[in-house]
mmCIF file of C-alpha atoms and ligand atoms in Angstrom:
data_model
loop_
_atom_site.group_PDB
_atom_site.id
_atom_site.type_symbol
_atom_site.label_atom_id
_atom_site.label_comp_id
_atom_site.label_asym_id
_atom_site.label_seq_id
_atom_site.Cartn_x
_atom_site.Cartn_y
_atom_site.Cartn_z
ATOM 1 C CA MET A 1 -0.826 -2.936 -23.588
ATOM 2 C CA LYS A 2 2.378 -2.178 -21.702
ATOM 3 C CA PHE A 3 2.414 -0.547 -18.251
ATOM 4 C CA ALA A 4 3.101 3.067 -19.307
ATOM 5 C CA THR A 5 0.332 2.990 -21.910
ATOM 6 C CA LYS A 6 -2.118 1.521 -19.413
ATOM 7 C CA ALA A 7 -1.164 4.136 -16.816
ATOM 8 C CA ILE A 8 -2.128 6.875 -19.269
ATOM 9 C CA HIS A 9 -5.107 5.314 -21.059
ATOM 10 C CA ALA A 10 -6.677 2.335 -19.283
ATOM 11 C CA GLY A 11 -10.328 2.865 -18.354
ATOM 12 C CA GLN A 12 -10.372 6.249 -20.059
ATOM 13 C CA HIS A 13 -12.144 7.154 -23.300
ATOM 14 C CA PRO A 14 -13.116 10.515 -24.815
ATOM 15 C CA ASP A 15 -16.272 11.660 -23.063
ATOM 16 C CA PRO A 16 -19.280 10.536 -25.139
ATOM 17 C CA THR A 17 -21.188 13.818 -24.765
ATOM 18 C CA THR A 18 -18.415 16.377 -25.425
ATOM 19 C CA GLY A 19 -15.360 14.484 -26.655
ATOM 20 C CA ALA A 20 -13.338 15.712 -23.634
ATOM 21 C CA VAL A 21 -10.107 13.722 -23.719
ATOM 22 C CA MET A 22 -9.596 13.866 -19.943
ATOM 23 C CA THR A 23 -12.242 12.020 -17.941
ATOM 24 C CA PRO A 24 -14.593 14.710 -16.575
ATOM 25 C CA ILE A 25 -15.266 15.118 -12.865
ATOM 26 C CA TYR A 26 -18.859 13.892 -12.758
ATOM 27 C CA GLN A 27 -19.832 15.983 -9.758
ATOM 28 C CA THR A 28 -23.262 14.483 -9.301
ATOM 29 C CA SER A 29 -24.773 12.408 -6.548
ATOM 30 C CA THR A 30 -27.577 11.025 -8.671
ATOM 31 C CA TYR A 31 -28.644 10.235 -12.249
ATOM 32 C CA TRP A 32 -31.832 10.813 -14.202
ATOM 33 C CA GLN A 33 -33.978 7.785 -14.956
ATOM 34 C CA GLN A 34 -36.394 7.719 -17.887
ATOM 35 C CA SER A 35 -38.694 5.493 -15.890
ATOM 36 C CA PRO A 36 -37.878 3.577 -12.695
ATOM 37 C CA GLY A 37 -34.931 1.295 -13.410
ATOM 38 C CA GLU A 38 -34.432 2.663 -16.929
ATOM 39 C CA HIS A 39 -31.109 4.557 -16.853
ATOM 40 C CA LYS A 40 -27.669 4.733 -18.470
ATOM 41 C CA GLY A 41 -25.964 2.404 -15.991
ATOM 42 C CA TYR A 42 -25.641 4.921 -13.154
ATOM 43 C CA GLU A 43 -28.217 5.396 -10.378
ATOM 44 C CA TYR A 44 -26.559 6.906 -7.317
ATOM 45 C CA SER A 45 -22.919 7.908 -6.791
ATOM 46 C CA ARG A 46 -22.303 5.963 -3.566
ATOM 47 C CA GLY A 47 -22.507 2.845 -5.736
ATOM 48 C CA THR A 48 -21.251 4.050 -9.115
ATOM 49 C CA ASN A 49 -19.851 7.213 -10.623
ATOM 50 C CA PRO A 50 -18.230 7.524 -14.079
ATOM 51 C CA THR A 51 -15.069 9.304 -12.879
ATOM 52 C CA ARG A 52 -14.556 6.678 -10.188
ATOM 53 C CA LYS A 53 -15.340 3.891 -12.662
ATOM 54 C CA ALA A 54 -12.584 5.112 -15.024
ATOM 55 C CA LEU A 55 -10.135 5.064 -12.093
ATOM 56 C CA GLU A 56 -11.254 1.582 -11.015
ATOM 57 C CA ASP A 57 -10.824 0.189 -14.525
ATOM 58 C CA CYS A 58 -7.374 1.787 -14.731
ATOM 59 C CA LEU A 59 -6.319 0.331 -11.352
ATOM 60 C CA ALA A 60 -7.541 -3.123 -12.391
ATOM 61 C CA ALA A 61 -5.578 -2.880 -15.665
ATOM 62 C CA LEU A 62 -2.373 -1.883 -13.819
ATOM 63 C CA GLU A 63 -2.659 -5.012 -11.676
ATOM 64 C CA ASN A 64 -3.458 -7.234 -14.687
ATOM 65 C CA ALA A 65 -6.908 -7.884 -13.256
ATOM 66 C CA ARG A 66 -10.503 -7.454 -14.363
ATOM 67 C CA PHE A 67 -12.194 -5.722 -11.446
ATOM 68 C CA GLY A 68 -11.266 -2.675 -9.372
ATOM 69 C CA LEU A 69 -13.013 -0.901 -6.513
ATOM 70 C CA ALA A 70 -11.922 2.460 -5.128
ATOM 71 C CA PHE A 71 -12.468 3.446 -1.481
ATOM 72 C CA SER A 72 -12.294 6.650 0.518
ATOM 73 C CA SER A 73 -9.083 5.403 2.199
ATOM 74 C CA GLY A 74 -6.813 2.390 2.301
ATOM 75 C CA MET A 75 -8.382 1.517 5.651
ATOM 76 C CA ALA A 76 -11.888 1.553 4.121
ATOM 77 C CA ALA A 77 -10.621 -0.923 1.527
ATOM 78 C CA THR A 78 -9.129 -3.147 4.262
ATOM 79 C CA ASP A 79 -12.354 -2.899 6.266
ATOM 80 C CA THR A 80 -14.338 -4.077 3.244
ATOM 81 C CA VAL A 81 -12.209 -7.214 2.897
ATOM 82 C CA LEU A 82 -12.592 -7.974 6.621
ATOM 83 C CA ARG A 83 -16.379 -7.752 6.285
ATOM 84 C CA LEU A 84 -16.200 -11.019 4.335
ATOM 85 C CA LEU A 85 -15.307 -12.741 7.649
ATOM 86 C CA GLN A 86 -17.520 -13.970 10.461
ATOM 87 C CA SER A 87 -17.096 -14.466 14.182
ATOM 88 C CA GLY A 88 -14.957 -17.566 14.821
ATOM 89 C CA ASP A 89 -12.911 -17.111 11.655
ATOM 90 C CA GLU A 90 -9.122 -16.859 11.855
ATOM 91 C CA VAL A 91 -6.604 -14.841 9.869
ATOM 92 C CA VAL A 92 -2.886 -15.404 9.389
ATOM 93 C CA THR A 93 -0.937 -12.235 8.795
ATOM 94 C CA GLY A 94 2.581 -10.829 9.085
ATOM 95 C CA ASN A 95 4.340 -9.618 12.214
ATOM 96 C CA ASP A 96 5.356 -6.330 10.581
ATOM 97 C CA LEU A 97 2.434 -4.300 9.238
ATOM 98 C CA TYR A 98 1.246 -0.739 8.869
ATOM 99 C CA GLY A 99 0.100 0.349 12.356
ATOM 100 C CA GLY A 100 -3.419 1.105 11.103
ATOM 101 C CA SER A 101 -3.774 -2.439 9.741
ATOM 102 C CA TYR A 102 -2.645 -3.835 13.086
ATOM 103 C CA ARG A 103 -5.134 -1.510 14.810
ATOM 104 C CA ILE A 104 -8.169 -2.506 12.704
ATOM 105 C CA PHE A 105 -7.264 -6.189 13.159
ATOM 106 C CA THR A 106 -6.802 -6.046 16.928
ATOM 107 C CA LYS A 107 -9.079 -3.207 18.033
ATOM 108 C CA VAL A 108 -12.009 -3.616 15.642
ATOM 109 C CA TYR A 109 -12.231 -7.151 14.266
ATOM 110 C CA GLU A 110 -10.821 -9.065 17.244
ATOM 111 C CA GLN A 111 -13.692 -7.506 19.234
ATOM 112 C CA LEU A 112 -16.072 -9.094 16.734
ATOM 113 C CA GLY A 113 -14.703 -12.577 17.424
ATOM 114 C CA ILE A 114 -12.101 -12.902 14.678
ATOM 115 C CA LYS A 115 -8.676 -14.231 15.637
ATOM 116 C CA PHE A 116 -5.445 -12.910 14.084
ATOM 117 C CA HIS A 117 -2.115 -14.744 14.076
ATOM 118 C CA PHE A 118 0.871 -12.404 13.567
ATOM 119 C CA VAL A 119 3.556 -14.585 12.045
ATOM 120 C CA ASP A 120 7.092 -14.160 10.693
ATOM 121 C CA LEU A 121 6.288 -14.680 7.032
ATOM 122 C CA SER A 122 9.850 -14.465 5.780
ATOM 123 C CA ASN A 123 9.591 -18.256 5.850
ATOM 124 C CA PRO A 124 6.217 -19.004 4.157
ATOM 125 C CA GLU A 125 6.236 -22.553 5.540
ATOM 126 C CA ALA A 126 5.796 -21.026 9.015
ATOM 127 C CA ILE A 127 2.200 -20.276 8.056
ATOM 128 C CA ARG A 128 1.239 -23.934 8.022
ATOM 129 C CA SER A 129 1.430 -24.386 11.787
ATOM 130 C CA HIS A 130 -1.116 -21.552 12.219
ATOM 131 C CA LEU A 131 -3.683 -22.963 9.798
ATOM 132 C CA ASN A 132 -6.760 -24.806 11.006
ATOM 133 C CA GLU A 133 -10.320 -25.356 9.823
ATOM 134 C CA ASN A 134 -11.291 -21.834 10.944
ATOM 135 C CA THR A 135 -8.608 -20.082 8.872
ATOM 136 C CA LYS A 136 -10.328 -18.024 6.203
ATOM 137 C CA LEU A 137 -7.793 -15.412 5.185
ATOM 138 C CA ILE A 138 -4.069 -14.861 4.712
ATOM 139 C CA TRP A 139 -3.150 -11.168 4.619
ATOM 140 C CA ILE A 140 0.352 -10.040 3.720
ATOM 141 C CA GLU A 141 2.159 -6.801 3.122
ATOM 142 C CA THR A 142 5.402 -6.758 1.086
ATOM 143 C CA PRO A 143 7.708 -4.892 1.393
ATOM 144 C CA THR A 144 6.531 -4.536 4.981
ATOM 145 C CA ASN A 145 5.965 -1.221 6.709
ATOM 146 C CA PRO A 146 8.408 -0.175 8.109
ATOM 147 C CA THR A 147 11.145 -2.855 8.305
ATOM 148 C CA MET A 148 11.100 -3.681 4.596
ATOM 149 C CA GLN A 149 10.830 -7.450 5.025
ATOM 150 C CA ILE A 150 10.172 -9.146 1.708
ATOM 151 C CA ILE A 151 7.554 -11.902 1.692
ATOM 152 C CA ASP A 152 7.524 -14.442 -1.138
ATOM 153 C CA ILE A 153 4.123 -13.702 -2.707
ATOM 154 C CA GLU A 154 4.057 -16.832 -4.837
ATOM 155 C CA ALA A 155 5.149 -19.177 -2.037
ATOM 156 C CA VAL A 156 2.528 -17.816 0.381
ATOM 157 C CA GLY A 157 -0.010 -18.070 -2.455
ATOM 158 C CA ALA A 158 0.752 -21.772 -2.839
ATOM 159 C CA VAL A 159 0.076 -22.315 0.891
ATOM 160 C CA ALA A 160 -3.160 -20.293 0.658
ATOM 161 C CA LYS A 161 -4.342 -22.238 -2.357
ATOM 162 C CA GLU A 162 -3.597 -25.583 -0.761
ATOM 163 C CA ALA A 163 -5.500 -24.516 2.365
ATOM 164 C CA GLY A 164 -8.375 -23.078 0.301
ATOM 165 C CA VAL A 165 -8.253 -19.682 2.033
ATOM 166 C CA LEU A 166 -8.608 -16.195 0.653
ATOM 167 C CA TYR A 167 -5.262 -14.533 -0.065
ATOM 168 C CA VAL A 168 -4.837 -10.749 0.077
ATOM 169 C CA VAL A 169 -1.675 -8.781 -0.662
ATOM 170 C CA ASP A 170 -1.302 -5.161 0.450
ATOM 171 C CA ASN A 171 0.788 -3.855 -2.463
ATOM 172 C CA THR A 172 1.077 -0.270 -1.211
ATOM 173 C CA PHE A 173 4.867 -0.119 -0.743
ATOM 174 C CA ALA A 174 5.698 -1.607 -4.146
ATOM 175 C CA SER A 175 2.896 -0.098 -6.266
ATOM 176 C CA PRO A 176 1.703 -1.975 -9.364
ATOM 177 C CA TYR A 177 4.756 -0.656 -11.219
ATOM 178 C CA LEU A 178 7.096 -2.825 -9.153
ATOM 179 C CA GLN A 179 5.045 -5.966 -8.581
ATOM 180 C CA ASN A 180 1.711 -7.548 -9.507
ATOM 181 C CA PRO A 181 0.552 -9.996 -6.822
ATOM 182 C CA ILE A 182 -2.448 -11.298 -8.787
ATOM 183 C CA ASP A 183 -0.014 -12.751 -11.341
ATOM 184 C CA LEU A 184 1.658 -14.533 -8.397
ATOM 185 C CA GLY A 185 -1.494 -16.079 -6.913
ATOM 186 C CA ALA A 186 -3.207 -13.358 -4.851
ATOM 187 C CA ASP A 187 -7.015 -13.324 -4.844
ATOM 188 C CA ILE A 188 -7.215 -9.641 -3.921
ATOM 189 C CA VAL A 189 -4.678 -6.812 -4.117
ATOM 190 C CA MET A 190 -5.199 -3.974 -1.670
ATOM 191 C CA HIS A 191 -3.689 -0.513 -2.103
ATOM 192 C CA SER A 192 -3.455 2.656 -0.150
ATOM 193 C CA VAL A 193 -3.885 4.763 -3.302
ATOM 194 C CA THR A 194 -2.881 7.707 -1.087
ATOM 195 C CA LYS A 195 0.742 6.685 -1.608
ATOM 196 C CA TYR A 196 2.627 5.951 -4.868
ATOM 197 C CA ILE A 197 -0.449 5.484 -7.035
ATOM 198 C CA ALA A 198 -1.922 8.957 -6.531
ATOM 199 C CA GLY A 199 1.614 10.116 -5.815
ATOM 200 C CA HIS A 200 1.235 13.792 -4.865
ATOM 201 C CA SER A 201 0.127 13.670 -1.211
ATOM 202 C CA ASP A 202 -3.108 15.466 -2.062
ATOM 203 C CA VAL A 203 -5.609 12.643 -1.775
ATOM 204 C CA VAL A 204 -6.517 9.866 0.680
ATOM 205 C CA MET A 205 -7.854 6.794 -1.091
ATOM 206 C CA GLY A 206 -7.786 3.005 -1.174
ATOM 207 C CA ALA A 207 -8.455 0.252 -3.682
ATOM 208 C CA LEU A 208 -9.173 -3.435 -4.039
ATOM 209 C CA VAL A 209 -8.467 -5.304 -7.242
ATOM 210 C CA THR A 210 -9.418 -8.871 -8.130
ATOM 211 C CA ASN A 211 -9.797 -11.205 -11.068
ATOM 212 C CA ASN A 212 -12.530 -13.228 -9.413
ATOM 213 C CA GLU A 213 -16.009 -12.070 -10.432
ATOM 214 C CA GLU A 214 -17.831 -13.696 -7.541
ATOM 215 C CA LEU A 215 -15.427 -12.120 -5.058
ATOM 216 C CA TYR A 216 -15.808 -8.765 -6.805
ATOM 217 C CA LYS A 217 -19.589 -8.987 -6.396
ATOM 218 C CA ARG A 218 -19.280 -9.764 -2.687
ATOM 219 C CA LEU A 219 -16.861 -6.869 -2.190
ATOM 220 C CA PHE A 220 -19.064 -4.554 -4.262
ATOM 221 C CA PHE A 221 -21.995 -5.394 -1.998
ATOM 222 C CA TYR A 222 -20.146 -4.060 1.093
ATOM 223 C CA TYR A 223 -18.665 -1.150 -0.862
ATOM 224 C CA ASN A 224 -22.152 0.029 -1.752
ATOM 225 C CA ALA A 225 -23.966 -1.119 1.398
ATOM 226 C CA CYS A 226 -21.441 0.434 3.806
ATOM 227 C CA GLY A 227 -20.540 3.363 1.564
ATOM 228 C CA GLY A 228 -16.816 3.983 2.042
ATOM 229 C CA THR A 229 -16.477 5.207 -1.541
ATOM 230 C CA PRO A 230 -14.535 8.249 -2.775
ATOM 231 C CA GLY A 231 -15.996 11.258 -4.561
ATOM 232 C CA PRO A 232 -15.329 12.267 -8.174
ATOM 233 C CA GLN A 233 -12.803 15.037 -7.399
ATOM 234 C CA ASP A 234 -10.506 12.650 -5.568
ATOM 235 C CA SER A 235 -11.023 10.013 -8.253
ATOM 236 C CA PHE A 236 -9.940 12.558 -10.863
ATOM 237 C CA LEU A 237 -6.829 13.483 -8.868
ATOM 238 C CA ALA A 238 -5.849 9.834 -8.500
ATOM 239 C CA LEU A 239 -6.371 9.204 -12.242
ATOM 240 C CA ARG A 240 -4.251 12.226 -13.056
ATOM 241 C CA GLY A 241 -1.530 11.079 -10.664
ATOM 242 C CA ILE A 242 -1.442 7.610 -12.236
ATOM 243 C CA LYS A 243 -0.519 9.064 -15.630
ATOM 244 C CA THR A 244 3.050 9.559 -14.353
ATOM 245 C CA LEU A 245 3.258 6.514 -12.064
ATOM 246 C CA HIS A 246 5.867 4.788 -14.238
ATOM 247 C CA LEU A 247 8.003 7.947 -14.514
ATOM 248 C CA ARG A 248 7.793 8.677 -10.813
ATOM 249 C CA MET A 249 8.565 5.106 -9.787
ATOM 250 C CA LYS A 250 11.716 5.035 -11.935
ATOM 251 C CA ALA A 251 12.902 8.216 -10.202
ATOM 252 C CA HIS A 252 11.916 6.933 -6.711
ATOM 253 C CA CYS A 253 13.891 3.735 -7.329
ATOM 254 C CA GLU A 254 16.965 5.574 -8.625
ATOM 255 C CA ASN A 255 17.003 8.107 -5.787
ATOM 256 C CA GLY A 256 16.212 5.315 -3.297
ATOM 257 C CA ARG A 257 19.221 3.334 -4.471
ATOM 258 C CA GLN A 258 21.563 6.297 -3.999
ATOM 259 C CA VAL A 259 20.125 7.237 -0.598
ATOM 260 C CA ALA A 260 20.341 3.619 0.630
ATOM 261 C CA HIS A 261 24.019 3.356 -0.333
ATOM 262 C CA PHE A 262 24.829 6.738 1.186
ATOM 263 C CA LEU A 263 23.156 5.798 4.474
ATOM 264 C CA ARG A 264 24.825 2.428 4.654
ATOM 265 C CA ASN A 265 28.233 4.027 4.793
ATOM 266 C CA HIS A 266 27.284 6.668 7.346
ATOM 267 C CA PRO A 267 28.986 6.345 10.761
ATOM 268 C CA ARG A 268 25.873 7.416 12.715
ATOM 269 C CA ILE A 269 23.790 4.599 11.269
ATOM 270 C CA GLU A 270 23.653 1.105 12.677
ATOM 271 C CA LYS A 271 21.348 -0.537 10.158
ATOM 272 C CA VAL A 272 19.702 0.259 6.825
ATOM 273 C CA TYR A 273 16.615 -1.694 5.757
ATOM 274 C CA TRP A 274 16.360 -1.706 1.957
ATOM 275 C CA PRO A 275 15.629 -4.828 -0.143
ATOM 276 C CA GLY A 276 18.110 -3.856 -2.859
ATOM 277 C CA PHE A 277 21.124 -4.773 -0.732
ATOM 278 C CA GLU A 278 22.511 -8.181 -1.633
ATOM 279 C CA ASP A 279 22.729 -9.082 2.054
ATOM 280 C CA HIS A 280 19.073 -8.229 2.746
ATOM 281 C CA PRO A 281 17.697 -11.547 4.071
ATOM 282 C CA ASN A 282 15.166 -11.854 1.230
ATOM 283 C CA HIS A 283 17.018 -9.978 -1.516
ATOM 284 C CA LEU A 284 16.637 -12.895 -3.920
ATOM 285 C CA VAL A 285 12.881 -12.995 -3.368
ATOM 286 C CA ALA A 286 12.739 -9.238 -3.969
ATOM 287 C CA LYS A 287 14.713 -9.692 -7.180
ATOM 288 C CA LYS A 288 12.360 -12.443 -8.287
ATOM 289 C CA GLN A 289 9.060 -10.689 -7.655
ATOM 290 C CA MET A 290 9.860 -6.961 -7.935
ATOM 291 C CA ARG A 291 11.052 -5.032 -10.990
ATOM 292 C CA ASP A 292 13.193 -2.743 -8.813
ATOM 293 C CA PHE A 293 13.527 -2.016 -5.107
ATOM 294 C CA GLY A 294 11.473 1.133 -4.566
ATOM 295 C CA GLY A 295 12.009 4.319 -2.633
ATOM 296 C CA MET A 296 11.247 3.203 0.924
ATOM 297 C CA ILE A 297 14.139 2.850 3.368
ATOM 298 C CA SER A 298 14.312 2.541 7.148
ATOM 299 C CA ILE A 299 17.362 3.245 9.276
ATOM 300 C CA VAL A 300 18.370 2.581 12.857
ATOM 301 C CA LEU A 301 20.504 5.322 14.386
ATOM 302 C CA LYS A 302 23.563 4.115 16.288
ATOM 303 C CA ASP A 303 23.354 4.493 20.098
ATOM 304 C CA ALA A 304 20.554 7.050 19.806
ATOM 305 C CA SER A 305 17.996 7.746 22.513
ATOM 306 C CA LEU A 306 14.429 8.743 21.659
ATOM 307 C CA GLN A 307 15.478 12.358 22.154
ATOM 308 C CA ASP A 308 18.475 12.017 19.813
ATOM 309 C CA THR A 309 16.215 10.376 17.252
ATOM 310 C CA PHE A 310 13.634 13.162 17.511
ATOM 311 C CA LYS A 311 16.426 15.672 17.041
ATOM 312 C CA VAL A 312 17.579 14.045 13.804
ATOM 313 C CA ALA A 313 13.981 13.585 12.589
ATOM 314 C CA SER A 314 13.279 17.278 13.163
ATOM 315 C CA SER A 315 16.453 18.587 11.482
ATOM 316 C CA PHE A 316 15.625 18.144 7.828
ATOM 317 C CA LYS A 317 15.177 21.024 5.422
ATOM 318 C CA VAL A 318 14.153 19.286 2.195
ATOM 319 C CA PHE A 319 12.590 16.142 3.685
ATOM 320 C CA SER A 320 9.376 16.842 5.663
ATOM 321 C CA LEU A 321 8.668 15.107 8.946
ATOM 322 C CA ALA A 322 5.192 13.716 8.256
ATOM 323 C CA GLU A 323 3.156 10.515 8.151
ATOM 324 C CA SER A 324 2.533 8.911 4.752
ATOM 325 C CA LEU A 325 4.841 7.988 1.874
ATOM 326 C CA GLY A 326 5.031 7.602 -1.878
ATOM 327 C CA GLY A 327 4.519 11.233 -2.833
ATOM 328 C CA VAL A 328 6.871 13.164 -5.104
ATOM 329 C CA GLU A 329 8.279 14.936 -2.046
ATOM 330 C CA SER A 330 10.609 13.206 0.392
ATOM 331 C CA LEU A 331 9.229 12.407 3.842
ATOM 332 C CA ILE A 332 10.692 11.347 7.177
ATOM 333 C CA ASN A 333 8.602 9.385 9.665
ATOM 334 C CA HIS A 334 9.191 8.129 13.189
ATOM 335 C CA PRO A 335 7.125 4.902 13.191
ATOM 336 C CA ALA A 336 7.269 4.218 16.949
ATOM 337 C CA THR A 337 5.392 7.422 17.775
ATOM 338 C CA MET A 338 3.694 8.211 14.462
ATOM 339 C CA THR A 339 2.437 5.593 11.981
ATOM 340 C CA HIS A 340 2.925 2.607 14.305
ATOM 341 C CA GLY A 341 2.027 4.321 17.577
ATOM 342 C CA SER A 342 -0.982 2.032 18.072
ATOM 343 C CA ILE A 343 1.237 -1.080 18.281
ATOM 344 C CA PRO A 344 2.358 -1.920 21.845
ATOM 345 C CA ARG A 345 6.071 -1.370 22.409
ATOM 346 C CA GLU A 346 6.859 -5.052 23.129
ATOM 347 C CA VAL A 347 5.101 -6.139 19.912
ATOM 348 C CA ARG A 348 6.784 -3.586 17.654
ATOM 349 C CA GLU A 349 10.236 -3.951 19.209
ATOM 350 C CA LYS A 350 10.227 -7.686 18.478
ATOM 351 C CA VAL A 351 10.335 -6.942 14.744
ATOM 352 C CA GLY A 352 12.745 -4.051 15.039
ATOM 353 C CA VAL A 353 10.404 -1.056 15.242
ATOM 354 C CA VAL A 354 12.545 0.485 17.935
ATOM 355 C CA ASP A 355 12.611 4.072 19.205
ATOM 356 C CA ASN A 356 15.717 4.877 17.144
ATOM 357 C CA LEU A 357 14.206 3.695 13.845
ATOM 358 C CA ILE A 358 13.415 6.331 11.228
ATOM 359 C CA ARG A 359 11.533 5.613 8.000
ATOM 360 C CA ILE A 360 12.355 7.519 4.834
ATOM 361 C CA SER A 361 10.162 7.906 1.773
ATOM 362 C CA VAL A 362 12.612 9.035 -0.891
ATOM 363 C CA GLY A 363 10.949 11.475 -3.262
ATOM 364 C CA VAL A 364 11.881 12.528 -6.764
ATOM 365 C CA GLU A 365 13.713 15.778 -5.992
ATOM 366 C CA ASP A 366 17.298 16.293 -7.167
ATOM 367 C CA ILE A 367 19.422 13.606 -5.539
ATOM 368 C CA GLU A 368 22.198 16.045 -4.635
ATOM 369 C CA ASP A 369 19.800 18.112 -2.526
ATOM 370 C CA LEU A 370 18.491 14.971 -0.808
ATOM 371 C CA LEU A 371 21.966 13.700 0.045
ATOM 372 C CA GLU A 372 23.004 17.143 1.243
ATOM 373 C CA ASP A 373 19.961 17.294 3.531
ATOM 374 C CA LEU A 374 20.644 13.827 4.945
ATOM 375 C CA LYS A 375 24.272 14.811 5.536
ATOM 376 C CA GLN A 376 23.392 17.933 7.499
ATOM 377 C CA ALA A 377 20.616 16.280 9.535
ATOM 378 C CA LEU A 378 22.869 13.371 10.517
ATOM 379 C CA ALA A 379 25.791 15.642 11.308
ATOM 380 C CA LEU A 380 23.993 17.378 14.189
HETATM 381 O O1 P1T B 1 -3.835 5.821 4.938
HETATM 382 P P1 P1T B 1 -4.750 4.934 4.136
HETATM 383 O O2 P1T B 1 -4.929 5.378 2.718
HETATM 384 O O3 P1T B 1 -6.034 4.632 4.820
HETATM 385 O O4 P1T B 1 -3.977 3.532 3.961
HETATM 386 C C1 P1T B 1 -3.656 2.692 5.014
HETATM 387 C C2 P1T B 1 -2.417 1.889 4.726
HETATM 388 C C3 P1T B 1 -2.535 0.558 4.336
HETATM 389 N N1 P1T B 1 -1.459 -0.206 4.075
HETATM 390 C C4 P1T B 1 -0.214 0.302 4.134
HETATM 391 C C5 P1T B 1 0.956 -0.580 3.822
HETATM 392 C C6 P1T B 1 -0.019 1.627 4.505
HETATM 393 O O5 P1T B 1 1.240 2.082 4.554
HETATM 394 C C7 P1T B 1 -1.136 2.448 4.814
HETATM 395 C C8 P1T B 1 -0.982 3.850 5.275
HETATM 396 N N2 P1T B 1 0.293 4.160 5.762
HETATM 397 C C9 P1T B 1 0.699 5.378 6.226
HETATM 398 C C10 P1T B 1 -0.105 6.437 6.366
HETATM 399 C C11 P1T B 1 2.119 5.443 6.610
HETATM 400 O O6 P1T B 1 2.690 6.534 6.747
HETATM 401 O O7 P1T B 1 2.707 4.364 6.771
#
């Protein structure tokens, strides 16, 4: 099946009891058993729930994989992967990451004896010098949040395979519509479903997807044992959002392209980070592994203090100043004080997350209104 058909149908079948075409919200915590252990495949909703299962099967199908697990947030999904590690293990990851990923790595798992190497992954060969016999995991994000670096998924996968380490790709910024890391060698794909996948900024959710049954079973153990699983209402909302993922992504990419070009020619802007520009350092990698360039853009304001930057960030009328991304509505974010506030200044500034950087999630509103809003906010 092709992507659009999977987005609408995968994992979903008319309900066996009523014929309902839309997957019902199975609002139940538990399931009747005829005698102990004799049941219809569902025992208790922390572990399994039919609405969630439909979503998980759909997510797996969108990533061309066999197994999906949904979590109550992207961070719960990340936490579940990290539970596979033990004290003494080492992880190689990127130097530009969502602030919450950096926080769980450094403030939660480093305390438990796991070592993280934050490396410039734009050259995948750079990973090799950080590998040793304790390395157990390579974790990448691409495009990166918020400086839109593009990491070569396949090239990093080759290094991971050679080293025999687990390879995880956070595919949140691209969504499965734009790239499928499992096809390029990833063992696990992680998503903040909160973003493009659910798409309407009304749900917080995460997911892990894999093709490896043994890995799926290990992840399922922690999913059920630790219990960071979402309820059926949120699972329903995510499933409903996915039905238009392909339509939304096309519109995000088209609006993103126009916004990126508009910003690039604006006199108040020093730099625009968007992988669709031919002079983006990894544009060719983006072209190779992504189907289009997405709706995420970051800009650096020219000669702007923190105060000037706050003023611009607070001047929008159509865009909302808010954390998060990937919803139908356009959002503005100030990473240094919002989404990446938990990263020390000297660490974030090294990769360009400076005080005058603003991140833009381009929504699917009318492009003329978006450009007009950018014009007026930047004119102040
Ligand atoms: O917010 P949550 O669903 O828990 O997902 C965490 C997460 C993981 N990975 C990436 C790349 C992310 O961007 C996020 C969440 N990011 C934001 C809230 C943000 O505004 O960047």
